[in-house]
Short mmCIF file of N, CA and C in Angstrom, two decimals:
data_model
loop_
_atom_site.label_atom_id
_atom_site.label_comp_id
_atom_site.label_asym_id
_atom_site.label_seq_id
_atom_site.Cartn_x
_atom_site.Cartn_y
_atom_site.Cartn_z
N PHE Q 1 96.90 100.37 117.45
CA PHE Q 1 96.22 99.80 118.60
C PHE Q 1 95.76 100.93 119.49
N THR Q 2 94.48 100.95 119.82
CA THR Q 2 93.90 102.01 120.64
C THR Q 2 93.12 101.40 121.79
N VAL Q 3 93.28 101.97 122.97
CA VAL Q 3 92.49 101.56 124.14
C VAL Q 3 91.50 102.68 124.42
N LEU Q 4 90.25 102.31 124.60
CA LEU Q 4 89.19 103.25 124.94
C LEU Q 4 88.48 102.73 126.17
N GLY Q 5 88.46 103.52 127.23
CA GLY Q 5 87.75 103.15 128.45
C GLY Q 5 86.38 103.78 128.45
N VAL Q 6 85.36 102.96 128.68
CA VAL Q 6 83.98 103.46 128.77
C VAL Q 6 83.52 103.25 130.21
N SER Q 7 83.19 104.34 130.87
CA SER Q 7 82.81 104.27 132.27
C SER Q 7 81.30 104.16 132.43
N LEU Q 8 80.89 103.39 133.42
CA LEU Q 8 79.48 103.29 133.77
C LEU Q 8 79.19 104.07 135.06
N ASP Q 9 80.03 105.03 135.35
CA ASP Q 9 79.82 105.87 136.53
C ASP Q 9 78.60 106.76 136.38
N LYS Q 10 78.11 107.26 137.52
CA LYS Q 10 77.00 108.21 137.53
C LYS Q 10 77.49 109.63 137.80
N GLY Q 11 78.61 109.75 138.51
CA GLY Q 11 79.11 111.06 138.89
C GLY Q 11 80.44 111.39 138.24
N LYS Q 12 80.53 112.58 137.64
CA LYS Q 12 81.74 112.96 136.92
C LYS Q 12 82.94 113.10 137.85
N GLU Q 13 82.76 113.69 139.02
CA GLU Q 13 83.89 113.90 139.93
C GLU Q 13 84.55 112.59 140.33
N GLU Q 14 83.74 111.60 140.69
CA GLU Q 14 84.29 110.30 141.10
C GLU Q 14 84.98 109.61 139.94
N TRP Q 15 84.40 109.72 138.76
CA TRP Q 15 84.96 109.11 137.56
C TRP Q 15 86.32 109.72 137.21
N VAL Q 16 86.40 111.03 137.16
CA VAL Q 16 87.64 111.72 136.84
C VAL Q 16 88.71 111.45 137.90
N LYS Q 17 88.31 111.41 139.16
CA LYS Q 17 89.25 111.13 140.25
C LYS Q 17 89.83 109.72 140.12
N ALA Q 18 89.00 108.76 139.79
CA ALA Q 18 89.47 107.38 139.64
C ALA Q 18 90.50 107.28 138.51
N ILE Q 19 90.27 107.98 137.42
CA ILE Q 19 91.23 107.98 136.31
C ILE Q 19 92.57 108.53 136.78
N ALA Q 20 92.52 109.64 137.50
CA ALA Q 20 93.75 110.27 138.00
C ALA Q 20 94.43 109.39 139.05
N ASP Q 21 93.65 108.87 140.01
CA ASP Q 21 94.21 108.04 141.08
C ASP Q 21 94.90 106.79 140.54
N ASP Q 22 94.30 106.18 139.51
CA ASP Q 22 94.85 104.95 138.94
C ASP Q 22 95.88 105.22 137.83
N LYS Q 23 96.11 106.52 137.54
CA LYS Q 23 97.08 106.92 136.52
C LYS Q 23 96.82 106.25 135.18
N LEU Q 24 95.57 106.27 134.76
CA LEU Q 24 95.16 105.67 133.50
C LEU Q 24 95.44 106.65 132.37
N THR Q 25 96.19 106.22 131.38
CA THR Q 25 96.68 107.14 130.36
C THR Q 25 95.93 107.07 129.02
N TRP Q 26 95.03 106.16 128.87
CA TRP Q 26 94.31 106.05 127.60
C TRP Q 26 93.05 106.93 127.63
N THR Q 27 92.37 107.00 126.49
CA THR Q 27 91.17 107.83 126.36
C THR Q 27 90.01 107.21 127.14
N HIS Q 28 89.26 108.07 127.82
CA HIS Q 28 88.11 107.64 128.62
C HIS Q 28 86.89 108.44 128.22
N VAL Q 29 85.75 107.77 128.16
CA VAL Q 29 84.49 108.45 127.87
C VAL Q 29 83.42 107.94 128.83
N SER Q 30 82.39 108.75 129.02
CA SER Q 30 81.24 108.34 129.80
C SER Q 30 80.09 109.28 129.51
N ASP Q 31 78.89 108.73 129.46
CA ASP Q 31 77.70 109.57 129.36
C ASP Q 31 77.05 109.74 130.74
N LEU Q 32 77.73 109.17 131.76
CA LEU Q 32 77.29 109.27 133.16
C LEU Q 32 75.88 108.74 133.37
N LYS Q 33 75.52 107.72 132.58
CA LYS Q 33 74.18 107.13 132.68
C LYS Q 33 74.18 105.74 133.31
N TYR Q 34 75.31 105.39 133.96
CA TYR Q 34 75.39 104.13 134.69
C TYR Q 34 75.05 102.97 133.76
N TRP Q 35 74.19 102.05 134.13
CA TRP Q 35 73.87 100.88 133.31
C TRP Q 35 73.03 101.23 132.08
N ASP Q 36 72.59 102.47 131.99
CA ASP Q 36 71.84 102.92 130.82
C ASP Q 36 72.81 103.47 129.76
N ASN Q 37 74.10 103.25 129.94
CA ASN Q 37 75.13 103.71 129.01
C ASN Q 37 74.92 103.11 127.63
N ALA Q 38 75.05 103.95 126.60
CA ALA Q 38 74.80 103.51 125.23
C ALA Q 38 75.74 102.38 124.79
N ALA Q 39 77.03 102.50 125.11
CA ALA Q 39 77.99 101.46 124.71
C ALA Q 39 77.71 100.15 125.44
N ALA Q 40 77.38 100.23 126.72
CA ALA Q 40 77.06 99.02 127.49
C ALA Q 40 75.86 98.31 126.90
N LYS Q 41 74.88 99.07 126.48
CA LYS Q 41 73.70 98.47 125.86
C LYS Q 41 74.05 97.86 124.50
N LEU Q 42 74.82 98.60 123.70
CA LEU Q 42 75.19 98.13 122.36
C LEU Q 42 75.95 96.81 122.42
N TYR Q 43 76.89 96.70 123.37
CA TYR Q 43 77.73 95.51 123.49
C TYR Q 43 77.19 94.50 124.50
N LYS Q 44 76.00 94.77 125.01
CA LYS Q 44 75.32 93.83 125.94
C LYS Q 44 76.20 93.49 127.14
N VAL Q 45 76.79 94.51 127.75
CA VAL Q 45 77.61 94.32 128.94
C VAL Q 45 76.70 93.92 130.10
N GLN Q 46 77.00 92.80 130.72
CA GLN Q 46 76.21 92.27 131.83
C GLN Q 46 76.89 92.47 133.19
N SER Q 47 78.21 92.63 133.16
CA SER Q 47 78.96 92.84 134.40
C SER Q 47 80.23 93.60 134.06
N ILE Q 48 80.81 94.21 135.08
CA ILE Q 48 82.07 94.93 134.88
C ILE Q 48 83.09 94.43 135.88
N PRO Q 49 84.37 94.43 135.50
CA PRO Q 49 84.90 94.94 134.25
C PRO Q 49 84.58 94.02 133.08
N ALA Q 50 84.49 94.60 131.90
CA ALA Q 50 84.31 93.86 130.66
C ALA Q 50 85.28 94.46 129.64
N ASN Q 51 85.75 93.66 128.72
CA ASN Q 51 86.59 94.21 127.66
C ASN Q 51 86.27 93.53 126.34
N PHE Q 52 86.50 94.28 125.28
CA PHE Q 52 86.24 93.81 123.93
C PHE Q 52 87.42 94.18 123.06
N LEU Q 53 87.84 93.26 122.23
CA LEU Q 53 88.89 93.51 121.26
C LEU Q 53 88.22 93.54 119.90
N LEU Q 54 88.35 94.69 119.22
CA LEU Q 54 87.69 94.87 117.93
C LEU Q 54 88.73 94.91 116.81
N ASP Q 55 88.35 94.41 115.64
CA ASP Q 55 89.25 94.52 114.50
C ASP Q 55 89.04 95.87 113.81
N LYS Q 56 89.73 96.10 112.70
CA LYS Q 56 89.66 97.38 112.00
C LYS Q 56 88.26 97.72 111.51
N GLU Q 57 87.46 96.70 111.28
CA GLU Q 57 86.09 96.92 110.80
C GLU Q 57 85.08 97.05 111.94
N GLY Q 58 85.57 96.95 113.17
CA GLY Q 58 84.69 97.09 114.34
C GLY Q 58 84.03 95.80 114.79
N ARG Q 59 84.46 94.68 114.23
CA ARG Q 59 83.91 93.38 114.64
C ARG Q 59 84.61 92.90 115.91
N ILE Q 60 83.85 92.30 116.79
CA ILE Q 60 84.41 91.75 118.03
C ILE Q 60 85.23 90.51 117.69
N ILE Q 61 86.52 90.52 118.05
CA ILE Q 61 87.39 89.36 117.81
C ILE Q 61 87.90 88.76 119.12
N GLY Q 62 87.52 89.36 120.23
CA GLY Q 62 87.87 88.84 121.54
C GLY Q 62 87.01 89.53 122.58
N ARG Q 63 86.70 88.80 123.63
CA ARG Q 63 85.85 89.38 124.68
C ARG Q 63 86.30 88.86 126.04
N ASP Q 64 86.42 89.80 126.99
CA ASP Q 64 86.78 89.47 128.37
C ASP Q 64 88.07 88.65 128.47
N LEU Q 65 89.04 88.99 127.61
CA LEU Q 65 90.35 88.34 127.65
C LEU Q 65 91.22 89.02 128.70
N ARG Q 66 91.96 88.22 129.46
CA ARG Q 66 92.85 88.74 130.48
C ARG Q 66 94.13 87.93 130.51
N GLY Q 67 95.17 88.53 131.06
CA GLY Q 67 96.43 87.82 131.26
C GLY Q 67 96.97 87.17 130.00
N PRO Q 68 97.41 85.91 130.12
CA PRO Q 68 98.01 85.21 128.98
C PRO Q 68 97.09 85.09 127.77
N ALA Q 69 95.79 84.95 127.99
CA ALA Q 69 94.85 84.85 126.86
C ALA Q 69 94.82 86.15 126.07
N LEU Q 70 94.83 87.28 126.76
CA LEU Q 70 94.85 88.59 126.10
C LEU Q 70 96.19 88.78 125.37
N GLU Q 71 97.27 88.46 126.04
CA GLU Q 71 98.60 88.60 125.42
C GLU Q 71 98.70 87.76 124.14
N ALA Q 72 98.19 86.54 124.19
CA ALA Q 72 98.26 85.65 123.03
C ALA Q 72 97.42 86.21 121.87
N LYS Q 73 96.24 86.68 122.17
CA LYS Q 73 95.37 87.22 121.12
C LYS Q 73 95.98 88.48 120.50
N LEU Q 74 96.53 89.35 121.33
CA LEU Q 74 97.18 90.57 120.81
C LEU Q 74 98.38 90.21 119.94
N ALA Q 75 99.17 89.23 120.36
CA ALA Q 75 100.32 88.79 119.58
C ALA Q 75 99.87 88.27 118.23
N GLU Q 76 98.78 87.52 118.22
CA GLU Q 76 98.22 86.96 116.98
C GLU Q 76 97.76 88.07 116.05
N VAL Q 77 97.05 89.04 116.59
CA VAL Q 77 96.45 90.10 115.79
C VAL Q 77 97.49 91.12 115.32
N LEU Q 78 98.44 91.46 116.19
CA LEU Q 78 99.41 92.49 115.87
C LEU Q 78 100.66 91.98 115.16
N LYS Q 79 100.87 90.68 115.19
CA LYS Q 79 102.00 89.99 114.55
C LYS Q 79 103.23 90.86 114.51
#
């Protein structure tokens, strides 16, 4: 199980500071292109925050899951 954060920030300093301030421990990437971000375009992100759960083949098996819905889907997938 891997978590990847994709930022839609425009400025590197603010982006890196937010990661540190929030003590986020997973991998983070950004092309600093805001809404012109390649991943946001590929996954048709319309608003943030957004999340996607992908299977081993890269297919979307969950989208914008939070709380109990996310926990249930992870339990199902990770058995």
